[in-house]
Short mmCIF file of C-alpha atoms and ligand atoms in Angstrom, two decimals:
data_model
loop_
_atom_site.label_atom_id
_atom_site.label_comp_id
_atom_site.label_asym_id
_atom_site.label_seq_id
_atom_site.Cartn_x
_atom_site.Cartn_y
_atom_site.Cartn_z
CA MET A 1 -24.31 -52.77 -11.16
CA ILE A 2 -24.58 -56.59 -10.69
CA LYS A 3 -27.85 -56.07 -8.86
CA ASP A 4 -29.26 -54.13 -11.87
CA ASP A 5 -28.32 -56.92 -14.30
CA ASP A 6 -30.01 -59.59 -12.10
CA GLN A 7 -33.15 -57.55 -11.97
CA LYS A 8 -33.22 -57.11 -15.78
CA LEU A 9 -32.79 -60.89 -16.28
CA LYS A 10 -35.66 -61.56 -13.88
CA ASN A 11 -37.95 -59.10 -15.72
CA LYS A 12 -37.03 -60.64 -19.07
CA LYS A 13 -37.94 -64.15 -17.84
CA GLN A 14 -41.26 -62.91 -16.46
CA LEU A 15 -42.09 -61.23 -19.78
CA LEU A 16 -41.21 -64.42 -21.70
CA ASN A 17 -43.47 -66.55 -19.46
CA GLN A 18 -46.30 -64.06 -19.84
CA ALA A 19 -45.95 -64.00 -23.65
CA GLU A 20 -45.89 -67.80 -23.85
CA ARG A 21 -49.02 -67.98 -21.68
CA LEU A 22 -50.82 -65.45 -23.88
CA LEU A 23 -49.81 -67.26 -27.05
CA LYS A 24 -51.12 -70.54 -25.64
CA ASP A 25 -54.44 -68.89 -24.70
CA GLN A 26 -54.63 -67.27 -28.11
CA THR A 27 -54.02 -70.60 -29.90
CA VAL A 28 -57.00 -72.14 -28.04
CA TYR A 29 -59.02 -69.01 -28.59
CA SER A 30 -57.94 -68.55 -32.24
CA GLN A 31 -59.56 -71.80 -33.26
CA LYS A 32 -62.90 -70.13 -32.57
CA LEU A 33 -62.00 -66.87 -34.37
CA SER A 34 -63.00 -65.73 -37.85
CA THR A 35 -60.39 -64.78 -40.47
CA GLU A 36 -61.37 -61.12 -40.06
CA ASP A 37 -60.76 -61.27 -36.31
CA ILE A 38 -57.39 -62.91 -36.84
CA ARG A 39 -56.37 -60.22 -39.35
CA HIS A 40 -57.38 -57.54 -36.86
CA ILE A 41 -55.41 -59.11 -34.05
CA ALA A 42 -52.38 -59.52 -36.30
CA TYR A 43 -52.57 -55.82 -37.18
CA GLU A 44 -52.79 -54.84 -33.49
CA LEU A 45 -49.82 -57.05 -32.70
CA GLN A 46 -47.81 -55.38 -35.43
CA VAL A 47 -48.62 -51.88 -34.09
CA HIS A 48 -47.68 -53.03 -30.63
CA GLN A 49 -44.40 -54.39 -31.90
CA ILE A 50 -43.53 -51.08 -33.60
CA GLU A 51 -44.39 -49.26 -30.38
CA LEU A 52 -42.06 -51.55 -28.48
CA GLU A 53 -39.28 -50.98 -30.99
CA ILE A 54 -39.63 -47.19 -30.63
CA GLN A 55 -39.53 -47.52 -26.86
CA ASN A 56 -36.51 -49.73 -27.17
CA GLU A 57 -34.74 -47.17 -29.35
CA ASP A 58 -35.49 -44.40 -26.80
CA LEU A 59 -34.10 -46.54 -24.03
CA ARG A 60 -30.95 -47.27 -26.01
CA ARG A 61 -30.41 -43.56 -26.68
CA ALA A 62 -30.92 -42.69 -22.99
CA GLN A 63 -28.39 -45.35 -22.08
CA ILE A 64 -25.80 -43.90 -24.50
CA GLU A 65 -26.37 -40.40 -23.14
CA LEU A 66 -25.98 -41.69 -19.61
CA GLU A 67 -22.75 -43.41 -20.56
CA GLU A 68 -21.44 -40.25 -22.22
CA SER A 69 -22.21 -38.03 -19.25
CA ARG A 70 -20.64 -40.61 -16.93
CA ASN A 71 -17.46 -40.51 -19.05
CA LYS A 72 -17.56 -36.74 -19.06
CA TYR A 73 -17.86 -36.63 -15.29
CA SER A 74 -15.07 -39.10 -14.78
CA ASN A 75 -12.81 -37.17 -17.19
CA LEU A 76 -13.61 -33.98 -15.38
CA TYR A 77 -12.89 -35.67 -12.07
CA ASP A 78 -9.65 -37.28 -13.18
CA PHE A 79 -8.13 -34.50 -15.26
CA SER A 80 -9.26 -31.52 -13.23
CA PRO A 81 -6.36 -29.16 -12.34
CA VAL A 82 -7.19 -29.84 -8.70
CA GLY A 83 -6.37 -33.05 -6.86
CA TYR A 84 -9.47 -34.66 -5.32
CA PHE A 85 -8.99 -36.96 -2.36
CA THR A 86 -11.40 -38.85 -0.12
CA PHE A 87 -10.02 -39.67 3.31
CA ASP A 88 -11.31 -41.82 6.13
CA LYS A 89 -11.39 -40.52 9.69
CA ASN A 90 -7.77 -41.65 10.25
CA GLY A 91 -6.46 -39.76 7.25
CA LEU A 92 -6.10 -42.86 5.03
CA ILE A 93 -6.71 -42.26 1.32
CA ILE A 94 -9.93 -43.96 0.15
CA GLU A 95 -10.18 -42.44 -3.29
CA VAL A 96 -8.09 -40.06 -5.39
CA ASN A 97 -8.31 -38.63 -8.90
CA LEU A 98 -5.48 -38.85 -11.45
CA THR A 99 -4.31 -35.26 -10.82
CA GLY A 100 -4.02 -35.96 -7.09
CA ALA A 101 -2.00 -39.11 -7.73
CA SER A 102 0.29 -37.45 -10.29
CA LYS A 103 0.95 -34.54 -7.86
CA LEU A 104 2.34 -37.08 -5.42
CA CYS A 105 4.10 -38.97 -8.27
CA VAL A 106 2.45 -42.23 -7.21
CA GLU A 107 0.20 -44.58 -9.19
CA ARG A 108 -3.39 -44.10 -8.19
CA ASN A 109 -4.11 -47.64 -6.98
CA LEU A 110 -0.93 -47.64 -4.85
CA LEU A 111 -2.21 -44.65 -2.90
CA ILE A 112 -5.39 -46.35 -1.70
CA LYS A 113 -5.33 -47.11 2.05
CA GLN A 114 -2.05 -45.19 2.45
CA PRO A 115 -1.81 -42.52 5.16
CA PHE A 116 -1.74 -39.08 3.51
CA SER A 117 0.57 -37.82 6.28
CA ILE A 118 3.59 -39.51 4.67
CA TYR A 119 3.33 -36.93 1.87
CA ILE A 120 3.38 -34.00 4.31
CA THR A 121 6.66 -32.47 5.48
CA PRO A 122 7.15 -33.57 9.12
CA ASP A 123 6.80 -30.10 10.64
CA ASN A 124 3.49 -29.56 8.80
CA ARG A 125 1.78 -32.81 9.85
CA ASP A 126 0.17 -31.33 12.95
CA ILE A 127 -1.53 -28.74 10.74
CA PHE A 128 -3.15 -31.58 8.78
CA TYR A 129 -4.27 -33.46 11.93
CA LEU A 130 -5.84 -30.28 13.29
CA HIS A 131 -7.50 -29.66 9.90
CA MET A 132 -8.90 -33.23 9.95
CA ARG A 133 -10.23 -32.76 13.46
CA ASN A 134 -11.95 -29.51 12.49
CA VAL A 135 -13.53 -31.03 9.36
CA LEU A 136 -14.91 -34.07 11.16
CA ASN A 137 -15.98 -32.12 14.23
CA PRO A 138 -19.81 -32.30 14.11
CA SER A 139 -20.14 -28.79 15.53
CA GLY A 140 -17.53 -27.43 13.08
CA GLY A 141 -19.66 -28.45 10.11
CA SER A 142 -18.59 -26.12 7.37
CA ARG A 143 -15.80 -26.13 4.82
CA GLN A 144 -12.26 -25.97 6.27
CA THR A 145 -9.08 -24.79 4.59
CA CYS A 146 -5.39 -24.97 5.41
CA GLU A 147 -2.02 -24.59 3.72
CA LEU A 148 0.64 -27.29 3.87
CA GLU A 149 4.02 -28.10 2.47
CA LEU A 150 3.77 -31.48 0.73
CA ILE A 151 6.51 -33.75 -0.48
CA ASP A 152 6.07 -36.11 -3.44
CA LYS A 153 7.47 -39.64 -3.82
CA ASN A 154 10.65 -38.24 -5.45
CA GLY A 155 11.29 -35.87 -2.57
CA ASN A 156 10.18 -32.67 -4.32
CA ARG A 157 8.50 -30.20 -2.02
CA PHE A 158 5.54 -28.02 -2.99
CA TYR A 159 2.94 -25.87 -1.28
CA ALA A 160 -0.71 -26.90 -1.36
CA GLN A 161 -3.99 -25.47 -0.25
CA LEU A 162 -6.49 -27.97 1.16
CA GLU A 163 -10.22 -27.36 1.11
CA SER A 164 -12.23 -30.06 2.86
CA VAL A 165 -15.83 -30.96 3.64
CA ALA A 166 -17.07 -33.84 5.74
CA GLU A 167 -19.06 -36.50 3.88
CA SER A 168 -19.99 -38.30 7.11
CA PRO A 169 -18.49 -38.52 10.60
CA GLU A 170 -16.21 -41.22 9.15
CA MET A 171 -15.12 -39.68 5.90
CA PHE A 172 -14.22 -36.36 4.25
CA ARG A 173 -13.44 -35.06 0.78
CA THR A 174 -10.57 -32.69 0.05
CA ALA A 175 -9.60 -30.58 -2.95
CA ILE A 176 -5.85 -29.95 -3.10
CA SER A 177 -4.47 -27.08 -5.23
CA ASP A 178 -0.81 -26.40 -5.89
CA ILE A 179 -0.07 -22.87 -4.63
CA THR A 180 3.72 -23.03 -4.95
CA ILE A 181 3.97 -20.22 -7.50
CA SER A 182 1.87 -17.75 -5.55
CA LYS A 183 3.51 -18.80 -2.29
CA LYS A 184 7.00 -18.30 -3.74
CA ALA A 185 5.97 -14.95 -5.22
CA GLN A 186 4.57 -13.97 -1.82
CA GLU A 187 7.76 -15.04 -0.08
CA ALA A 188 9.95 -13.20 -2.60
CA LEU A 189 7.83 -10.09 -2.13
CA ARG A 190 8.05 -10.33 1.64
CA LYS A 191 11.81 -10.85 1.45
CA ALA A 192 12.21 -7.89 -0.89
CA TYR A 193 10.04 -5.79 1.42
CA ASP A 194 12.05 -6.83 4.50
CA GLU A 195 15.31 -6.07 2.72
CA LEU A 196 13.98 -2.69 1.63
CA ASP A 197 12.81 -1.98 5.14
CA ILE A 198 16.25 -2.82 6.55
CA ARG A 199 17.92 -0.68 3.90
CA ILE A 200 15.59 2.25 4.58
CA LYS A 201 16.26 1.96 8.31
CA GLU A 202 20.02 1.82 7.72
CA ARG A 203 19.81 4.77 5.36
CA THR A 204 17.71 6.75 7.85
CA VAL A 205 20.24 6.11 10.62
CA GLU A 206 23.07 7.06 8.28
CA LEU A 207 21.27 10.19 7.08
CA THR A 208 20.37 11.27 10.59
CA ARG A 209 23.98 10.81 11.64
CA SER A 210 25.44 12.64 8.65
CA ASN A 211 22.84 15.39 9.05
CA ALA A 212 23.78 15.83 12.68
CA GLU A 213 27.46 15.85 11.72
CA LEU A 214 26.84 18.43 8.99
CA GLU A 215 24.87 20.64 11.33
CA GLN A 216 27.57 20.35 13.91
CA PHE A 217 30.13 21.23 11.25
CA ALA A 218 28.09 24.20 9.98
CA TYR A 219 27.70 25.46 13.53
CA ILE A 220 31.36 25.10 14.44
CA ALA A 221 32.55 26.50 11.09
CA SER A 222 30.29 29.53 11.20
CA HIS A 223 30.97 30.08 14.88
CA ASP A 224 34.74 29.88 14.42
CA LEU A 225 34.64 32.00 11.26
CA LYS A 226 32.89 34.80 13.09
CA GLU A 227 35.94 36.01 14.98
CA PRO A 228 38.50 36.33 12.12
CA LEU A 229 35.77 37.82 9.96
CA ARG A 230 34.95 40.42 12.58
CA MET A 231 38.61 41.35 12.58
CA ILE A 232 38.72 41.73 8.77
CA ALA A 233 35.55 43.82 8.79
CA ASN A 234 36.76 46.08 11.60
CA TYR A 235 40.20 46.68 10.09
CA THR A 236 38.90 47.32 6.57
CA GLN A 237 36.43 49.81 8.03
CA LEU A 238 39.34 51.43 9.87
CA LEU A 239 41.34 51.41 6.64
CA ALA A 240 38.45 53.06 4.82
CA MET A 241 38.08 55.79 7.46
CA ARG A 242 41.79 56.55 7.76
CA TYR A 243 42.92 56.37 4.18
CA LYS A 244 39.87 57.57 2.22
CA ASP A 245 41.03 60.15 -0.36
CA LYS A 246 44.68 59.57 0.69
CA LEU A 247 45.30 56.73 -1.72
CA ASP A 248 44.26 56.77 -5.35
CA LYS A 249 40.63 56.46 -6.61
CA ASP A 250 40.93 52.71 -7.39
CA ALA A 251 42.07 52.02 -3.83
CA ASP A 252 38.92 53.73 -2.47
CA VAL A 253 36.71 51.54 -4.68
CA PHE A 254 38.59 48.37 -3.68
CA ILE A 255 38.27 49.21 0.01
CA ASP A 256 34.52 49.77 -0.46
CA TYR A 257 34.24 46.32 -2.05
CA ILE A 258 36.10 44.68 0.83
CA VAL A 259 33.89 46.42 3.40
CA GLU A 260 30.74 45.42 1.55
CA GLY A 261 31.93 41.82 1.05
CA SER A 262 32.93 41.33 4.66
CA THR A 263 29.65 42.81 5.93
CA ARG A 264 27.70 40.42 3.70
CA LEU A 265 29.81 37.49 4.86
CA GLN A 266 29.06 38.45 8.45
CA GLU A 267 25.32 38.51 7.75
CA MET A 268 25.51 35.13 6.05
CA ILE A 269 27.43 33.59 8.90
CA GLU A 270 24.94 34.97 11.42
CA ASP A 271 22.05 33.48 9.42
CA LEU A 272 23.85 30.17 8.98
CA LEU A 273 24.43 29.98 12.70
CA GLU A 274 20.74 30.66 13.25
CA TYR A 275 19.88 27.92 10.73
CA SER A 276 22.13 25.31 12.32
CA ARG A 277 20.84 26.09 15.81
CA ILE A 278 17.27 24.99 14.92
CA GLY A 279 16.55 21.46 16.04
CA THR A 280 19.63 21.11 18.20
CA ASN A 281 17.67 21.82 21.37
CA LYS A 282 15.16 19.42 22.90
CA LYS A 283 11.66 19.95 21.54
CA ILE A 284 9.62 21.92 24.02
CA PHE A 285 6.21 22.57 22.48
CA LEU A 286 3.82 24.57 24.60
CA PRO A 287 0.41 26.09 23.89
CA THR A 288 1.34 29.02 21.65
CA ASP A 289 -1.03 31.91 21.06
CA PHE A 290 -0.59 32.99 17.46
CA GLU A 291 -2.32 36.33 18.07
CA ALA A 292 0.50 37.11 20.51
CA ILE A 293 3.09 35.86 18.01
CA PHE A 294 1.64 38.18 15.35
CA LYS A 295 1.77 41.13 17.76
CA GLN A 296 5.38 40.38 18.71
CA VAL A 297 6.44 40.17 15.05
CA THR A 298 4.79 43.49 14.17
CA ILE A 299 6.74 45.09 17.03
CA ASN A 300 10.00 43.53 15.76
CA LEU A 301 9.30 44.73 12.20
CA LYS A 302 7.97 48.16 13.27
CA LEU A 303 10.63 50.12 11.38
CA SER A 304 10.24 48.22 8.11
CA ILE A 305 6.41 48.38 8.37
CA GLU A 306 6.52 52.14 8.86
CA GLN A 307 9.10 52.78 6.13
CA ASN A 308 7.03 50.82 3.60
CA GLU A 309 3.66 51.98 4.97
CA ALA A 310 2.67 48.31 4.97
CA VAL A 311 -0.84 47.33 6.09
CA LEU A 312 -0.86 44.10 8.10
CA THR A 313 -4.16 42.39 8.94
CA HIS A 314 -5.13 38.98 10.28
CA ASP A 315 -8.09 36.64 10.92
CA PRO A 316 -8.60 35.30 14.45
CA LEU A 317 -5.54 33.12 15.11
CA PRO A 318 -5.52 29.92 17.18
CA VAL A 319 -3.49 28.56 20.07
CA VAL A 320 -1.41 25.58 18.86
CA MET A 321 1.28 23.44 20.51
CA ALA A 322 4.59 24.83 19.22
CA ASP A 323 7.97 26.30 20.07
CA ASN A 324 7.19 29.94 20.78
CA THR A 325 10.55 31.43 19.78
CA GLN A 326 10.67 29.47 16.54
CA MET A 327 7.15 30.60 15.63
CA VAL A 328 8.23 34.23 16.05
CA GLN A 329 11.20 33.52 13.79
CA LEU A 330 9.00 31.76 11.20
CA PHE A 331 6.38 34.53 11.03
CA GLN A 332 9.02 37.22 11.06
CA ASN A 333 10.81 35.71 8.04
CA LEU A 334 7.56 35.33 6.09
CA LEU A 335 6.24 38.80 6.95
CA SER A 336 9.56 40.54 6.32
CA ASN A 337 9.78 38.85 2.90
CA ALA A 338 6.20 39.92 2.16
CA ILE A 339 7.24 43.52 2.86
CA LYS A 340 10.67 43.27 1.19
CA PHE A 341 9.39 41.81 -2.09
CA ARG A 342 6.74 44.53 -2.40
CA SER A 343 5.54 46.03 -5.66
CA LYS A 344 4.89 49.73 -6.30
CA GLU A 345 1.54 49.41 -4.53
CA THR A 346 1.12 49.79 -0.78
CA PRO A 347 2.08 46.41 0.72
CA ARG A 348 -1.09 44.70 2.01
CA ILE A 349 -0.38 41.52 3.95
CA HIS A 350 -3.02 39.27 5.43
CA VAL A 351 -2.53 36.31 7.78
CA SER A 352 -5.18 33.57 8.04
CA ALA A 353 -5.49 30.23 9.83
CA TRP A 354 -7.96 27.35 9.51
CA LYS A 355 -8.20 23.81 10.70
CA THR A 356 -8.37 20.68 8.56
CA LYS A 357 -8.94 17.15 9.88
CA ASP A 358 -5.39 16.75 11.23
CA ASP A 359 -3.68 20.11 10.87
CA TRP A 360 -3.78 23.84 11.39
CA ILE A 361 -2.99 25.66 8.14
CA PHE A 362 -1.58 29.19 8.24
CA SER A 363 -1.25 31.51 5.26
CA VAL A 364 0.62 34.78 4.70
CA LYS A 365 -0.73 36.54 1.62
CA ASP A 366 0.92 39.57 0.04
CA ASN A 367 0.32 41.77 -3.02
CA GLY A 368 4.04 42.00 -3.89
CA ILE A 369 6.08 41.24 -7.00
CA GLY A 370 5.33 37.52 -6.86
CA ILE A 371 7.60 34.69 -7.94
CA SER A 372 7.30 32.01 -10.61
CA PRO A 373 5.70 28.87 -9.12
CA SER A 374 8.41 26.86 -10.94
CA PHE A 375 11.03 28.12 -8.46
CA VAL A 376 10.32 25.23 -6.15
CA HIS A 377 13.79 25.38 -4.56
CA ILE A 378 13.29 28.66 -2.74
CA PHE A 379 13.18 26.74 0.56
CA ARG A 380 16.76 25.54 0.05
CA LEU A 381 19.80 27.33 1.48
CA PHE A 382 21.10 30.32 -0.55
CA GLN A 383 18.39 30.06 -3.24
CA ARG A 384 17.38 33.56 -4.36
CA TYR A 385 15.50 34.67 -7.43
CA HIS A 386 15.67 38.45 -7.22
CA SER A 387 18.66 40.75 -7.53
CA ARG A 388 20.57 41.48 -4.34
CA SER A 389 21.06 45.14 -5.21
CA LYS A 390 17.29 45.71 -5.25
CA TYR A 391 16.26 43.14 -2.61
CA PRO A 392 19.04 42.58 -0.06
CA GLY A 393 19.25 39.23 1.71
CA THR A 394 21.27 36.04 2.21
CA GLY A 395 18.84 33.44 0.82
CA ILE A 396 18.62 31.64 4.17
CA GLY A 397 15.30 33.01 5.51
CA LEU A 398 12.99 30.46 3.83
CA ALA A 399 15.40 27.58 4.54
CA ILE A 400 15.09 28.53 8.23
CA CYS A 401 11.27 28.56 7.84
CA ARG A 402 11.32 25.08 6.36
CA LYS A 403 13.60 23.72 9.06
CA ILE A 404 11.32 25.13 11.77
CA VAL A 405 8.20 23.65 10.14
CA ASP A 406 9.95 20.27 9.63
CA HIS A 407 10.94 20.36 13.27
CA HIS A 408 7.23 20.68 14.10
CA TYR A 409 6.24 17.79 11.74
CA GLY A 410 4.51 20.24 9.42
CA LYS A 411 4.81 21.25 5.75
CA ILE A 412 5.53 24.53 3.97
CA TRP A 413 4.67 25.57 0.40
CA PHE A 414 3.70 28.60 -1.67
CA GLU A 415 1.42 29.79 -4.44
CA SER A 416 2.31 32.82 -6.50
CA GLU A 417 1.81 34.68 -9.73
CA VAL A 418 4.48 37.05 -11.01
CA GLY A 419 3.27 40.63 -10.62
CA LYS A 420 0.23 39.70 -8.56
CA GLY A 421 1.61 38.58 -5.21
CA SER A 422 2.38 35.43 -3.26
CA THR A 423 0.81 33.32 -0.54
CA PHE A 424 3.04 31.25 1.71
CA TYR A 425 1.36 28.40 3.60
CA PHE A 426 2.54 26.18 6.40
CA SER A 427 0.84 23.48 8.42
CA LEU A 428 1.23 22.43 12.03
CA PRO A 429 -0.25 19.16 13.30
CA ALA A 430 -3.32 19.74 15.46
CA LYS A 431 -2.60 16.59 17.48
CA HIS A 432 -0.68 16.72 20.71
CA TYR A 433 3.07 16.66 20.13
CA SER A 434 3.61 13.43 22.15
CA GLU A 435 1.04 11.66 19.95
CA ILE A 436 2.85 12.72 16.75
CA GLU A 437 6.19 11.68 18.23
CA ARG A 438 4.73 8.24 18.97
CA THR A 439 3.48 7.73 15.37
CA VAL A 440 6.77 8.96 13.94
CA ASN A 441 8.71 6.54 16.18
CA ASP A 442 6.34 3.67 15.26
CA LYS A 443 7.07 4.24 11.57
CA LYS A 444 10.86 4.05 12.13
P1 LIG B 501 16.15 36.27 1.13
O1 LIG B 501 14.88 36.89 1.54
O2 LIG B 501 17.26 36.54 2.07
O3 LIG B 501 16.51 36.48 -0.28
P2 LIG B 501 14.70 33.84 1.52
O4 LIG B 501 15.18 32.47 1.77
O5 LIG B 501 13.82 34.44 2.55
O6 LIG B 501 15.97 34.69 1.25
O7 LIG B 501 13.92 33.85 0.14
C1 LIG B 501 14.46 33.18 -0.97
C2 LIG B 501 13.95 33.80 -2.27
O8 LIG B 501 12.56 33.52 -2.41
C3 LIG B 501 14.03 35.31 -2.30
O9 LIG B 501 15.29 35.74 -2.72
C4 LIG B 501 12.96 35.65 -3.31
O10 LIG B 501 13.47 35.44 -4.61
C5 LIG B 501 11.90 34.60 -3.04
N1 LIG B 501 10.81 35.10 -2.14
C6 LIG B 501 10.67 34.85 -0.82
N2 LIG B 501 9.55 35.45 -0.34
C7 LIG B 501 8.96 36.07 -1.37
C8 LIG B 501 7.76 36.86 -1.53
N3 LIG B 501 6.94 37.11 -0.49
N4 LIG B 501 7.48 37.33 -2.75
C9 LIG B 501 8.28 37.08 -3.80
N5 LIG B 501 9.42 36.34 -3.72
C10 LIG B 501 9.77 35.85 -2.53
#
């Protein structure tokens, strides 16, 4: 700035000397000039003067504009939401804008030549030194960023993000933004997530334990109930045989009810025992040929197939890793339901299988009475939607199917339209069992 002013003064002096010299020459010269010539020269001088005044005005305007844009820049610099710092190679503050100074709660001029590290929490200082080294490293070159916990003059801590570029090997500029809010939100989110994770894990352990306890209870209860129930059933049957027509009519009806009730209870207990047995053994999944499973099931259901004149067909069926016995049980329950819930038409049941990216999907399609798709609870224990007198059963068959499929890490669902038939689907993972087990354990 001082240099500019000197130069202007020098130019002004030169111009003054030149003008004086010209005037002197013109005075000598003017003595020889006519009045016309003098008038002409005077006119030219006037034009020249106006020209100079215009130039002067332009210069003045340019200077004002320059001043304005300089003010604008310095306002932008000082009041920007980001703190701007210039550091030397030792991390001393060379320059700082007002925002930067106010973030540290220190007057701007008091920050100059101070080491920035005193405003960094002690355990974060190494991060800053490393950041500095990376910025000034000639091979590093580009923009560097880091996150630090800073501490202002009053001892308040806040998180900041630093973004730095080297100005020279001796100096670098840094923009510092306050990221406390986002950092705290991030931390709160992480904490909430961790807490949720712990709670889910605790809940899973608790659920697994209570499930195991319940299964154990169901098994023991149904197992222990079997014996006294067998006794009741046997003796009421004996009662019915010996005393039929010997007591009055009501007694015969009552005895029939007891026989029927105890037989049903026996069936239910058998099914419950079957249900609670699934999953208690170690998983042994071997290559299972579903064509063979289908054949086995049709042999088991031979009587029911013949009585109903059911037509069972199937697409080519795959070999999948599974528990063979449980697959027989699963198919048998689905196929026997497809026959049991038949309509007036000849039961036509078709089994298909196809592979998706990760799974094998099986379907059992029938042309029976169908069921409303809103009865989504049919896979729960004892859920039945058709009268027992017409369609006997305990309401455990589909619950067993679901437990078997769950045990194989698959899914089971159905599609149906009342009066048109139903299709039951289930999936089995196509991956090797050990691989699935690993992913399931990883998720825990
Ligand atoms: P159950 O056959 O002993 O009644 P399930 O658990 O096998 O018990 O089936 C539950 C209920 O789901 C049945 O009572 C019936 O209402 C319905 N259901 C199952 N399979 C079919 C089917 N193929 N067509 C129509 N309804 C069915």
